[in-house]
C-alpha positions as a LaTeX table, in Angstrom:
\begin{tabular}{lrrr}
\hline
Residue & $x$ (\AA) & $y$ (\AA) & $z$ (\AA) \\
\hline
Met1 & 113.18 & 34.37 & 138.50 \\
Pro2 & 116.55 & 33.26 & 139.89 \\
Ile3 & 119.12 & 36.00 & 140.27 \\
Asn4 & 121.63 & 34.29 & 137.96 \\
Leu5 & 119.15 & 34.31 & 135.06 \\
Gln6 & 118.36 & 37.95 & 135.68 \\
Arg7 & 122.05 & 38.88 & 135.49 \\
Gln8 & 122.45 & 37.00 & 132.24 \\
Arg9 & 119.58 & 38.91 & 130.67 \\
His10 & 120.65 & 42.28 & 132.07 \\
Pro11 & 124.40 & 42.17 & 132.67 \\
Gly12 & 124.56 & 45.81 & 133.74 \\
Pro13 & 126.94 & 48.51 & 132.58 \\
Arg14 & 130.14 & 47.48 & 130.86 \\
Arg15 & 133.42 & 48.83 & 132.07 \\
Leu16 & 135.58 & 50.80 & 129.68 \\
Pro17 & 139.13 & 49.60 & 129.17 \\
Ala18 & 141.79 & 51.29 & 131.27 \\
Arg19 & 143.15 & 54.49 & 129.73 \\
Asp20 & 146.86 & 54.92 & 129.15 \\
Gly21 & 146.65 & 58.72 & 128.82 \\
Thr22 & 146.68 & 58.84 & 125.02 \\
Glu23 & 143.73 & 59.97 & 122.96 \\
Pro24 & 142.28 & 57.73 & 120.24 \\
Asp25 & 143.24 & 58.57 & 116.66 \\
Trp26 & 139.66 & 59.42 & 115.70 \\
Leu27 & 139.63 & 62.24 & 118.26 \\
Gly28 & 142.53 & 64.08 & 116.63 \\
Phe29 & 140.31 & 66.51 & 114.73 \\
Tyr30 & 138.45 & 67.69 & 117.84 \\
Gly31 & 139.98 & 70.84 & 119.24 \\
Glu32 & 139.15 & 73.72 & 121.54 \\
Ser33 & 137.01 & 75.41 & 118.87 \\
Asp34 & 134.88 & 72.29 & 118.50 \\
Leu35 & 134.45 & 72.07 & 122.26 \\
Met36 & 133.45 & 75.75 & 122.52 \\
Ser37 & 130.89 & 75.26 & 119.77 \\
Asp38 & 129.41 & 72.15 & 121.40 \\
Ile39 & 129.25 & 73.73 & 124.85 \\
Gly40 & 127.59 & 76.79 & 123.35 \\
Gln41 & 124.94 & 74.64 & 121.76 \\
Cys42 & 124.31 & 72.87 & 125.08 \\
Leu43 & 124.02 & 76.19 & 126.93 \\
Arg44 & 121.59 & 77.53 & 124.35 \\
Asp45 & 119.52 & 74.34 & 124.48 \\
Thr46 & 119.34 & 74.46 & 128.29 \\
Gly47 & 117.99 & 78.00 & 128.49 \\
Arg48 & 121.15 & 80.11 & 128.61 \\
Pro49 & 121.02 & 81.69 & 125.14 \\
Arg50 & 123.36 & 84.62 & 125.82 \\
Gln51 & 126.21 & 82.30 & 126.75 \\
Gly52 & 125.07 & 79.84 & 124.12 \\
Val53 & 125.62 & 82.39 & 121.36 \\
Ala54 & 128.92 & 83.80 & 122.63 \\
Leu55 & 130.85 & 80.53 & 122.60 \\
Pro56 & 130.04 & 79.48 & 119.02 \\
Glu57 & 130.90 & 83.02 & 117.87 \\
Arg58 & 134.32 & 82.71 & 119.53 \\
Ala59 & 134.73 & 79.22 & 118.10 \\
Leu60 & 133.99 & 80.44 & 114.60 \\
Gly61 & 136.74 & 83.02 & 114.91 \\
Thr62 & 139.31 & 80.33 & 115.73 \\
Leu63 & 138.29 & 77.60 & 113.27 \\
Pro64 & 140.66 & 77.36 & 110.29 \\
Glu65 & 139.22 & 78.02 & 106.83 \\
His66 & 139.74 & 74.38 & 105.73 \\
Arg67 & 137.33 & 73.13 & 108.47 \\
Val68 & 134.35 & 73.86 & 106.19 \\
Thr69 & 131.90 & 71.43 & 107.80 \\
Ala70 & 132.73 & 72.53 & 111.35 \\
Arg71 & 132.42 & 76.20 & 110.33 \\
Ala72 & 129.02 & 75.55 & 108.71 \\
Lys73 & 127.82 & 73.66 & 111.80 \\
Thr74 & 129.01 & 76.45 & 114.09 \\
Gln75 & 127.38 & 79.16 & 111.96 \\
Ser76 & 124.04 & 77.33 & 111.85 \\
Glu77 & 123.84 & 77.01 & 115.62 \\
\hline
\end{tabular}
């Protein structure tokens, strides 16, 4: 198969647009507590349960009461 046809079928990875240093609006809810919770889950899932439990516990202590869904997710991990 000619190379040009192969490239058309499989164009390869797309480049992301250049960043201007600002975060997208949809990322505004994601804070340090969310990151701690997600990292804790990753650590637990990769065989480091002691660290994987400590981070979500810390995250839970810093999540505001109105973040009901995030608190439930963090507690269930």
